[in-house]
XYZ file of C-alpha atoms in Angstrom:
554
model
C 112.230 139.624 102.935
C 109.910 137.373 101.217
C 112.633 135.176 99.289
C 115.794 136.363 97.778
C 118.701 134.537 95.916
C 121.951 136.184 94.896
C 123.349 135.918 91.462
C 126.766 136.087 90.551
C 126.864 139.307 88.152
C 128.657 137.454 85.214
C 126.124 134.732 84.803
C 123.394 136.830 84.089
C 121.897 138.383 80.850
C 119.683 141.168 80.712
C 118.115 143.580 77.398
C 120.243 146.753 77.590
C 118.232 150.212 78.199
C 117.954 153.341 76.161
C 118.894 155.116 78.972
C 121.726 157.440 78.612
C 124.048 158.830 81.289
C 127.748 159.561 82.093
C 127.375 157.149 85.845
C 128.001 153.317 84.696
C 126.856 152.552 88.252
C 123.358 154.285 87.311
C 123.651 152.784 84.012
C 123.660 148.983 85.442
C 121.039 149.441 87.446
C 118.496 150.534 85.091
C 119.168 147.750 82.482
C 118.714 145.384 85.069
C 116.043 146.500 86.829
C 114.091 147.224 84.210
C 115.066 144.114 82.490
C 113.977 141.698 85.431
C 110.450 143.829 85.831
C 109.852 144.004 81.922
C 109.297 147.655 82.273
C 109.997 149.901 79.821
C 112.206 153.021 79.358
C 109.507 155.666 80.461
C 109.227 154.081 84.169
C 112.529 154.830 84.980
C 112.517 158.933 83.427
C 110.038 159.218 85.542
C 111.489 157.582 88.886
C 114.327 159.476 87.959
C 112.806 162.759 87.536
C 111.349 162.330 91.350
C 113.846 163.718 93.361
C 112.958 161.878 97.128
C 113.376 158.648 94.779
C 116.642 159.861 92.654
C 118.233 160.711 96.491
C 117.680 157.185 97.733
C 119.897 155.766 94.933
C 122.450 158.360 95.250
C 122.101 157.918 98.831
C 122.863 153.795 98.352
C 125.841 154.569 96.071
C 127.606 157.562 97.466
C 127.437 156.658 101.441
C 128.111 153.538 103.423
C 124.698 153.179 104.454
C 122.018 152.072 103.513
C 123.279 148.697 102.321
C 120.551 147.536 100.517
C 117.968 148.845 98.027
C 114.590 147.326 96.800
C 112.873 148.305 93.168
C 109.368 147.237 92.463
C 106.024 148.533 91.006
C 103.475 150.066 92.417
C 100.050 148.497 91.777
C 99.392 151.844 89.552
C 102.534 150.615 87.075
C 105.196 153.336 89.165
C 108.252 151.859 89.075
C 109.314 152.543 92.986
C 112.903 152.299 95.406
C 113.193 152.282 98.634
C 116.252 150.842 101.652
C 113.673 148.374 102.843
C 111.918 145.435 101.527
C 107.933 146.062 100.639
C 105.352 145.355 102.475
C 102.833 143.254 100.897
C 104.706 142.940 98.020
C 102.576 141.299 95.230
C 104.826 140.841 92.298
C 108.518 140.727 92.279
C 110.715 143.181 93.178
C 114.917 143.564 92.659
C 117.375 144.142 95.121
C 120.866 145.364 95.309
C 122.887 144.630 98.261
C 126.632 145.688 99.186
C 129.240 143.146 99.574
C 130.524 145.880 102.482
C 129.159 149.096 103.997
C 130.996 151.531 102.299
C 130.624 154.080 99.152
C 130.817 153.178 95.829
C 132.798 155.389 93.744
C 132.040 156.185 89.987
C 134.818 154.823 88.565
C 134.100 151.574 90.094
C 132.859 148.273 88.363
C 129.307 148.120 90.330
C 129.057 144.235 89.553
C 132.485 143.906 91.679
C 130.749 145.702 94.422
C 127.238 144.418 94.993
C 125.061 141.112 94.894
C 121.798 141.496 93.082
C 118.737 139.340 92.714
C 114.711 138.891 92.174
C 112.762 139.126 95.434
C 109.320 136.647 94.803
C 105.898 137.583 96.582
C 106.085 133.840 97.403
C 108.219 132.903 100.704
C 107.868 129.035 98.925
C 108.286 129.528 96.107
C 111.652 131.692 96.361
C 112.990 128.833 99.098
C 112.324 126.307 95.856
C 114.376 128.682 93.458
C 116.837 129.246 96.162
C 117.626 125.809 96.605
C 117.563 125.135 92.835
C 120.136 127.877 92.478
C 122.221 126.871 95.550
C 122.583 123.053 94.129
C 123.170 124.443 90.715
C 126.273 126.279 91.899
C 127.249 123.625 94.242
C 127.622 121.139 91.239
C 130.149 123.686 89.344
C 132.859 121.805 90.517
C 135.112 123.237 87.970
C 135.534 126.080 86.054
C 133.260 126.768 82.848
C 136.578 127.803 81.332
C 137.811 123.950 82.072
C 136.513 123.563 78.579
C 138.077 126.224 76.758
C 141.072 125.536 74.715
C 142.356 128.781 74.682
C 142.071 129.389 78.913
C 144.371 131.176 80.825
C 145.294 130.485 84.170
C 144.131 133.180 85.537
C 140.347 132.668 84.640
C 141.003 129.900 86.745
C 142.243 132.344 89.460
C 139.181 134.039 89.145
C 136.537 131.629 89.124
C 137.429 130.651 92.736
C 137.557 134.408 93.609
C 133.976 134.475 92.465
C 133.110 131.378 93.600
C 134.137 132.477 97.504
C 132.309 135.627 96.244
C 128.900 133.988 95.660
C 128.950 130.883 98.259
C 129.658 134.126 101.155
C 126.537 135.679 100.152
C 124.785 132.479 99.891
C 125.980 132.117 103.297
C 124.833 135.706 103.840
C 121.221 135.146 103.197
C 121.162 131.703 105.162
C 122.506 133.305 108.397
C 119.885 136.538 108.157
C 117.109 136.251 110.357
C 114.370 135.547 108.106
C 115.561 132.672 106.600
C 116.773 131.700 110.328
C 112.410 131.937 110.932
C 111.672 130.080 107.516
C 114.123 127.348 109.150
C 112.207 127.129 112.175
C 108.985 127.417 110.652
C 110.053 124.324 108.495
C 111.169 122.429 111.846
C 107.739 123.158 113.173
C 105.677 121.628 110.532
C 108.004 118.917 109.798
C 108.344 119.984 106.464
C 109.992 117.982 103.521
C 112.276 120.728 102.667
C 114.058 120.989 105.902
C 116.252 118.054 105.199
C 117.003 119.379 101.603
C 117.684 122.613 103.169
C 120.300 121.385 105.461
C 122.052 119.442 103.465
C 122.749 122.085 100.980
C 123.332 124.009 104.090
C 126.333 121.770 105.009
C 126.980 121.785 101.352
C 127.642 125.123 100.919
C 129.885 125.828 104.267
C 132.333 122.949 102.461
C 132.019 124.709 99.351
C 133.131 128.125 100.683
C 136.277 126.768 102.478
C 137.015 124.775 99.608
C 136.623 128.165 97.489
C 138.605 129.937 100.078
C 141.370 127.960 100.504
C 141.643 127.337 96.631
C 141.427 130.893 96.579
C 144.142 131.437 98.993
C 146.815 128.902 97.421
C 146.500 129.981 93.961
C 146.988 134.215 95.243
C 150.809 133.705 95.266
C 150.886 132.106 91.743
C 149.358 134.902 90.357
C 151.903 137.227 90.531
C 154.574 134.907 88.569
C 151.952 134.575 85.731
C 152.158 137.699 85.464
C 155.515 138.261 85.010
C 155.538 134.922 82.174
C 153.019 137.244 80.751
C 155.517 140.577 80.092
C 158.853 138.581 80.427
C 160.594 138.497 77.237
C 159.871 135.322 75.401
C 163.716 134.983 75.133
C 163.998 135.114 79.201
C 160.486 133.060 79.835
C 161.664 129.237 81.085
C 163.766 131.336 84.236
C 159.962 132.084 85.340
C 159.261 128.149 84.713
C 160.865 127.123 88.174
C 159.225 129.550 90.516
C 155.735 128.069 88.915
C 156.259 124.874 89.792
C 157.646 125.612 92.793
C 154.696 127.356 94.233
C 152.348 124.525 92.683
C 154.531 121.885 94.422
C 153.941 124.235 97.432
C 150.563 124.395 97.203
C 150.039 120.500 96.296
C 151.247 119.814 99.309
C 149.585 122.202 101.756
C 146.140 122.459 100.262
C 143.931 119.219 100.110
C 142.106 120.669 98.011
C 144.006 121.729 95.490
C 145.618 118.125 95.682
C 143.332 116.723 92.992
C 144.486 115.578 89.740
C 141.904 117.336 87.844
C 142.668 120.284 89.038
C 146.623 120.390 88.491
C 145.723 118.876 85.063
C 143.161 121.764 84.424
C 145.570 124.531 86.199
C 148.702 123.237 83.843
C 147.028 123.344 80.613
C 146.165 126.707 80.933
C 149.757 127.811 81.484
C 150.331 125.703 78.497
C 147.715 127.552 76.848
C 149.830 131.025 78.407
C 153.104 129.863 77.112
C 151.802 128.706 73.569
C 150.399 132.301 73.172
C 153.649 133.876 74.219
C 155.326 131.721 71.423
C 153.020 132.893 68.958
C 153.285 136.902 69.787
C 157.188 136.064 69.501
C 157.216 134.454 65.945
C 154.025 135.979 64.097
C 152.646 133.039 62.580
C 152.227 134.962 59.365
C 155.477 136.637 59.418
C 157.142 133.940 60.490
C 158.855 132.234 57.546
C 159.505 135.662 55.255
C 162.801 136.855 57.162
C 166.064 135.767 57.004
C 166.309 132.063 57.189
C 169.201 131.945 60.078
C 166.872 134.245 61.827
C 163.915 132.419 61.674
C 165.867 129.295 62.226
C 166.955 130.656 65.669
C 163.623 131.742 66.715
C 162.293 128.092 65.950
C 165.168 126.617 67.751
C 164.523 128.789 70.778
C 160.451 128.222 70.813
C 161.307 124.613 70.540
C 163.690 124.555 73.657
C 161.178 126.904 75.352
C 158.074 124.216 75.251
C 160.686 121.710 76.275
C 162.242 123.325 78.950
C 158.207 123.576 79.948
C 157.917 119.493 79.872
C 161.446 119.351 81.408
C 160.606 121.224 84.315
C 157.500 119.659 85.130
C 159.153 116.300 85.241
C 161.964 117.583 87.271
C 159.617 118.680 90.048
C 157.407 115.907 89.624
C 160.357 114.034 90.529
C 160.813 116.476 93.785
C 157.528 116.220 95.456
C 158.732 113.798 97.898
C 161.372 116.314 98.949
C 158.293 118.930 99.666
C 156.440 116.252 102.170
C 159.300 115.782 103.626
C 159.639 119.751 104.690
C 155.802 119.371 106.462
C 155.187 119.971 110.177
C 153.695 116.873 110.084
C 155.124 114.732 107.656
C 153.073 112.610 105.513
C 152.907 109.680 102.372
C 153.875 111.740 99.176
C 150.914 111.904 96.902
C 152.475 112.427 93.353
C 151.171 113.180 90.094
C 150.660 109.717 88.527
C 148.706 111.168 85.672
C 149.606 111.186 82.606
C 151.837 113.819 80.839
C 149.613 113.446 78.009
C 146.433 115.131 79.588
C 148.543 118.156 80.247
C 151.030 118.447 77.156
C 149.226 117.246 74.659
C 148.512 120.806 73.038
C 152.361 121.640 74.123
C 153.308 118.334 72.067
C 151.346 119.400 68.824
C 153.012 122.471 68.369
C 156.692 120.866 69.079
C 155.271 118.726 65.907
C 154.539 121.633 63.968
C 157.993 123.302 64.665
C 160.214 120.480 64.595
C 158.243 120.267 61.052
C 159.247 124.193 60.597
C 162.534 123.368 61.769
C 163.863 120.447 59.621
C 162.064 122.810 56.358
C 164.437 125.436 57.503
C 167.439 123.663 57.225
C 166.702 121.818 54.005
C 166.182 125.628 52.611
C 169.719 126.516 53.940
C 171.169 123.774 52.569
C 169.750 123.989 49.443
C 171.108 127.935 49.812
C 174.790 125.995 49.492
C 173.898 125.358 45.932
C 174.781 129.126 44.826
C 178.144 128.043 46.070
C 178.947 124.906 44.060
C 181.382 125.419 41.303
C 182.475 121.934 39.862
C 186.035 122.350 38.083
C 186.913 119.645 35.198
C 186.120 118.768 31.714
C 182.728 118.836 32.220
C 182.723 121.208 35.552
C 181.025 123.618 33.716
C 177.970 121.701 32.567
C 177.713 120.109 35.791
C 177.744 123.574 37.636
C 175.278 124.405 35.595
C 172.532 121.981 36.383
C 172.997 122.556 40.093
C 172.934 126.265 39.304
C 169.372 125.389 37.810
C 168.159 123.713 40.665
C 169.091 126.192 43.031
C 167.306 128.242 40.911
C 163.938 126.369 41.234
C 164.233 125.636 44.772
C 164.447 129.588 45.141
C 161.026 130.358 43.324
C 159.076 127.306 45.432
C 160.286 128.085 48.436
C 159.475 131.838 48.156
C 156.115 130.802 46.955
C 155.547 128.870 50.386
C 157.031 131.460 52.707
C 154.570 134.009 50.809
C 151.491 132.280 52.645
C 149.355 133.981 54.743
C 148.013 131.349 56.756
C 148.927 130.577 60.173
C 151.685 128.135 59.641
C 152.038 127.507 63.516
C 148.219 126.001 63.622
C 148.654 122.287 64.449
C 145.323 121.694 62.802
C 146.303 123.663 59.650
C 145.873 121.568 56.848
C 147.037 124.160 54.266
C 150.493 123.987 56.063
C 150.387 120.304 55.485
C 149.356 120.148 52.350
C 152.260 122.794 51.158
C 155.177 121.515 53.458
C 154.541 117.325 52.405
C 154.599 118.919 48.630
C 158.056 121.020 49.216
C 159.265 117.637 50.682
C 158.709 115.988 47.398
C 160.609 118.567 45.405
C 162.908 118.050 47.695
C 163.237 114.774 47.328
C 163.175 115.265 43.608
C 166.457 117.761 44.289
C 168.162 115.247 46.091
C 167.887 112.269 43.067
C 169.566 115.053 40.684
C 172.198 116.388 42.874
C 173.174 112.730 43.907
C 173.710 111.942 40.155
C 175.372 115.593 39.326
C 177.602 114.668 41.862
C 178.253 110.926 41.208
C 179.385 112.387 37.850
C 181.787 114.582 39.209
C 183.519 112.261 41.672
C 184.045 109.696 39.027
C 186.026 112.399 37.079
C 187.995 113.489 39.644
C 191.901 111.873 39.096
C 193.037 111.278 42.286
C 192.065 111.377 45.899
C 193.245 114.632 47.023
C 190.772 115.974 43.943
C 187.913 113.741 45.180
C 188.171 115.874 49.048
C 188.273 119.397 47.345
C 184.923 118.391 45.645
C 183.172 116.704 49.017
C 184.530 120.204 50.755
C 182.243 122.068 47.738
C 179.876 119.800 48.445
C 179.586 120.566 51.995
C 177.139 119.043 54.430
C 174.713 118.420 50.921
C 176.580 115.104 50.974
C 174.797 113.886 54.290
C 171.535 113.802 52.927
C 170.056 110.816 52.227
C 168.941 110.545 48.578
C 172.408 111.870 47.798
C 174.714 109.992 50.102
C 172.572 106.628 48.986
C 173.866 108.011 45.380
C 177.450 108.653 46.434
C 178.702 105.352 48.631
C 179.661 103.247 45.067
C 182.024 106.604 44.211
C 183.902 106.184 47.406
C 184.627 102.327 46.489
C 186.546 103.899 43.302
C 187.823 106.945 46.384
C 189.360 103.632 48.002
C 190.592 102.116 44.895
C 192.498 105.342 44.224
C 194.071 105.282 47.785
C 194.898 101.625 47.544
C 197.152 102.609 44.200
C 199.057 105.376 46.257
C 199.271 103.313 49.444
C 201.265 100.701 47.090
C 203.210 103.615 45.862
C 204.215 105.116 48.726
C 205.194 101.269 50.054
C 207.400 101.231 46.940
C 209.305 104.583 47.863
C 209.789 103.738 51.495
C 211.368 100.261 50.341
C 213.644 101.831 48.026
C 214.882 104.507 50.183
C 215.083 101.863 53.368
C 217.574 99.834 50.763
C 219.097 102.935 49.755
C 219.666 104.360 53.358
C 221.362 100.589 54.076
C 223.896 101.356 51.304
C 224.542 104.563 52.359
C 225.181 103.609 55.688
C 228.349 101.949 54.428
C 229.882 105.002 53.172
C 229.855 107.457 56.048
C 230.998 110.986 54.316
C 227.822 110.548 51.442
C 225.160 109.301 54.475
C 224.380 112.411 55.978
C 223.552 114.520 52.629
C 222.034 111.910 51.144
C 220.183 110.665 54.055
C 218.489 114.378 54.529
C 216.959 114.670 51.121
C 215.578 110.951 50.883
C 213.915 111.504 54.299
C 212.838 115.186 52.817
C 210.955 113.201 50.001
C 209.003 110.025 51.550
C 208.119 113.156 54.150
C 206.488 114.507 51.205
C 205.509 111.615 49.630
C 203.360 110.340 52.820
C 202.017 113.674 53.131
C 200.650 113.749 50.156
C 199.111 110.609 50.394
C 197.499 110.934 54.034
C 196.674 115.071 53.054
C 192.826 113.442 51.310
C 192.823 110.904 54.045
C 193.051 112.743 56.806
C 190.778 116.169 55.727
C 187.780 113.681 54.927
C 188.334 112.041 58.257
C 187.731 115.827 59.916
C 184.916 116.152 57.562
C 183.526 112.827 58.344
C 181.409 112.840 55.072
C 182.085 109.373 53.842
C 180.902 106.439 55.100
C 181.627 104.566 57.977
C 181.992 101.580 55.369
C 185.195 104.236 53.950
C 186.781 105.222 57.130
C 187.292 101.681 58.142
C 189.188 101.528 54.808
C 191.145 103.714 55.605
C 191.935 103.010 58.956
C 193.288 99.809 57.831
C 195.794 101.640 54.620
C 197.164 103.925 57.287
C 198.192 100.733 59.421
C-alpha cells in the first residue's frame, strides 16, 4: 500500500455524521470515513444503497476474512470500498484493519477491534508522517493521565494495554512486505531516511516489550483494585496489604516497572482511588448534619484509613530487601528512596482537613456538656444560667455551619476555612466565660469534697485550655482547704493515739473504747482523702496540685 500509519482510536477526533442506524460498528465507520475524506452525508446513502458495495462491509464485519478494507473516491466524487488497496490511488484513501481474523459482533466496541488510518498517494510522504507519528508515540513515556489529579490506577492499567496495542501494529506495518521493499529501496539509494528509519525501528521493538511487560506486571494488580473499589469503606485497609504486596512483587521482577516515576505515578492514583472512596463514605455535604458521635466515628475511621494507607507503604518499603532476597538470582535491593511527599501529599491534605473536622467535632460535644451543668450554691442559679446561655449560642452557630452546602472535605476550600477559623474564635470566646463562670463557683464552694462534685459537673470542659489557664489559682485555695483538714485530721489521730495509751492501762474499758475511736479517725481520714483521691481518678487538676497532694497524704 502506498503509506499507511495506524492510529490509536482514542487519540483521534473526527465531525460526527447525520447518518442514522441501529449498527454502532456501521455508525463508526461512516463518521470517520467521511470525516478524514471531507465528504459529505449524500456519498455514503449512496455507497450504501449499492448493494455489491454494502456486502463488502458486511462481509469485513460479519466474517473472519477479509481483514482489511480500503475507502476512497473515485475521480467522479463516488465514495468507493473495496478488501484491497487502490491502484493508482491519487488522493487519500482510509483503511480499517483487524487486530485478528475473526468476526466482529454488533455488540462489540469496533475501536477495541480494529486499527484505522489515512493511506497517502505519496509512498514519501506517508514514510515522513509515519515516522513523525512513530517518534511522537515513542516519546509518551508516561501516561497523559500522569497529569490528572483525579487519575485512577487503572487508566494507568490501560494506557500500557493500548500502548502494546498500538506499538504491535506499528510493528505490524514495519514487518509487511511493502514497507520491507521501501526498506530496501532506501538501502539502495543510500537514502537519508534509512538511518532514521532504523533507529525508530529499534525504538519501537524496546517500546513494545517495555509495554508488554508493564502490561503483564500490572494484570494481577488489577483485580485487587477492584475489589478496594466495591469493598466497604469500613473493610478497605485489609485490601491495603495485598497492593503492596503485588507492587513489591512486581518492583522486583520487572525492570521496568522499577522506576521511581512510575511507582510514584502508579501510587498516587490509588491515593486518588482511596480519597474517592472516603468521600462516597462521608458525603461531603452531608457530612457534618448527623449526629455528632456519628460523624465523629466516621472521621475517626477515614482518618485511620489514609493512615493505615501511609503505614503500609512504609512497612513494605521497609520489606523490599526481604523480596530480593526470594529471587532466583539474587541481587542489590533497589528501594524506594523517594520521597513520601511526591506520593502522599494529596493523602496528607485531606488528613489536614479531617484532623481539622475532627478536633471541631469534639469541641461541639463538649460544648454539648453545657446542657448538663447545674451549679448548686448561693449563686448556683445565676451561674447555671450564664452557661445555660452559652450553650445556647454555641447551638445556633454551630447549626449555622453544619447547614453549609459546600464541600467541607475540599482541602482547597476556602469557605471551610474561613467558617471553621471563625467558630474557633467563638470558641475561644466560650472558653474566657466558662473559665470565669467557673472560677466563681470553685471559690464558693466550702470545702474540698464540694470543690470535686463541681470539677465532676464540669467534666472534661476543665481540660481546655482557656479554662484550665482560668482555673489553676482556684486549686491553690483547693490546697489551702486540704492543708486545714490535713491539720485536723493530725489533731484527731494525736488525741486518740494519747487516748488509746490511757486506755491501755485499764484493760476491761480498752476494748469498747478502743473500737469506736478507731471507728471515727476511720471516718475522719475517709473523709478527708474521699476529694483527694476522686480528683486523682479524674486527673483534672494540675500536675502543680497532685504533687500537693502527694506530699499531705505522706
Amino acid at each position: 500500500m502506498p503509506g499507511t500509519c495506524f492510529i490509536n482510536a482514542d487519540k483521534v477526533e473526527f465531525q460526527m455524521s447525520n447518518i442514522e442506524s441501529d449498527d454502532k460498528r456501521i455508525v463508526f465507520i461512516t463518521n470517520y470515513v467521511l470525516s478524514s475524506l471531507k465528504a459529505k452525508d449524500e456519498k455514503w446513502t449512496k455507497l450504501w444503497n449499492t448493494e455489491t458495495l454494502k456486502n463488502t462491509i458486511n462481509e469485513f464485519l460479519d466474517k473472519p476474512e477479509p481483514r482489511k478494507i480500503f475507502f476512497s473516491l473515485s475521480p467522479a466524487g463516488l465514495l468507493l470500498v473495496q478488501p484491497e488497496c487502490f491502484t493508482n490511488l491519487k488522493t487519500k484513501a482510509c483503511l480499517f484493519f483487524k487486530r485478528s481474523a475473526k468476526a466482529i459482533s454488533k455488540d462489540t466496541n469496533l475501536k477495541d477491534q480494529v486499527f484505522f488510518c489515512d493511506v497517502s498517494p505519496n509512498a514519501l510522504q506517508a514514510f515522513v508522517i509515519f515516522l513523525e507519528n512513530v517518534y511522537k508515540l515513542l516519546l509518551e513515556e508516561h501516561s497523559k493521565t500522569s497529569v490528572d489529579t483525579e487519575a485512577l490506577p487503572v487508566t494507568e492499567i490501560e494506557y500500557w494495554k493500548v500502548r502494546a496495542s498500538d506499538l504491535d501494529g506499528i510493528c505490524l506495518q514495519i514487518s509487511s512486505e511493502n514497507v520491507q521493499k521501501m526498506i530496501q529501496l532506501l538501502e539502495t539509494h543510500n537514502s537519508c531516511y534509512l538511518t532514521p528509519f532504523k533507529d525508530m525501528y529499534k525504538a519501537v521493538v524496546y517500546a513494545l516489550m517495555e509495554a508488554n511487560n508493564m502490561t503483564m506486571f500490572l494484570k494481577p494488580l488489577k483485580p485487587v483494585l477492584e475489589d478496594m473499589e466495591s469493598t466497604e469503606f469500613e473493610q478497605l485497609s485489609v485490601q491495603f496489604g495485598k497492593l503492596y504486596h503485588l507492587i513489591c512483587l512486581s518492583w522486583v521482577n520487572s525492570e521496568y516497572f522499577r522506576i521511581p516515576g512510575r511507582l510514584v505515578t502508579f501510587l498516587r492514583k490509588v491515593a486518588n482511588l482511596i480519597i474517592i472512596q472516603l468521600r462516597n463514605y462521608l458525603d461531603p455535604t452531608e457530612v457534618l448534619k448527623g449526629e455528632l458521635e456519628e460523624v465523629f466515628g466516621h472521621i475517626t475511621l477515614g482518618i485511620k484509613m489514609l493512615r493505615s494507607f501511609k503505614k503500609q507503604f512504609e512497612f513494605y518499603r521497609k520489606k523490599l530487601p526481604e523480596y530480593f532476597s526470594k529471587l532466583e538470582n539474587p541481587q542489590e535491593p533497589v528501594h524506594w528512596e523517594f520521597s513520601e511527599t511526591l506520593v502522599f501529599g494529596k493523602v496528607d491534605k485531606y488528613l489536614e482537613r479531617l484532623d481539622s473536622i475532627q478536633r471541631l467535632l469534639e469541641d461541639a460535644m463538649e460544648f454539648e456538656k453545657l446542657d448538663r451543668v447545674v451549679i448548686g450554691g448561693l449563686l448556683g442559679e445565676g451561674l447555671s444560667a450564664k452557661v445555660q446561655e452559652i450553650f445556647e449560642e454555641f447551638g445556633v452557630i454551630f447549626k449555622v455551619f453544619s447547614q453549609r452546602n459546600y464541600d467541607c472535605l475540599d482541602p482547597e476550600s476556602k469557605e471551610f476555612l474561613s467558617d471553621y477559623h471563625s467558630i474557633l474564635g467563638r470558641m475561644d470566646e466560650y472558653d474566657q466565660r466558662l473559665g470565669g463562670i467557673f472560677c466563681r463557683a470553685l471559690s464558693e464552694c466550702p470545702t474540698p469534697w464540694h470543690a470535686y462534685k463541681l470539677l465532676t459537673i464540669m467534666s472534661s470542659l476543665g481540660n481546655r485550655k482557656r479554662i484550665k489557664e482560668q482555673l489553676e489559682p482556684c486549686y491553690t485555695k483547693i490546697l489551702q482547704d486540704l492543708d486545714s483538714e490535713v491539720s485536723a485530721v493530725r489533731g484527731i489521730v494525736t488525741t486518740h493515739e494519747e487516748l488509746a495509751e490511757q486506755l491501755a492501762k485499764v484493760p476491761k474499758l480498752h476494748t469498747a473504747i478502743a473500737s469506736s475511736s478507731v471507728e471515727f479517725i476511720y471516718l475522719s481520714v475517709h473523709n478527708f482523702f474521699r476529694p483527694i483521691l476522686a480528683i486523682q481518678e479524674d486527673s483534672r487538676p494540675t500536675a502543680l496540685v497532685l504533687t500537693q497532694i502527694e506530699i499531705l497524704r505522706r
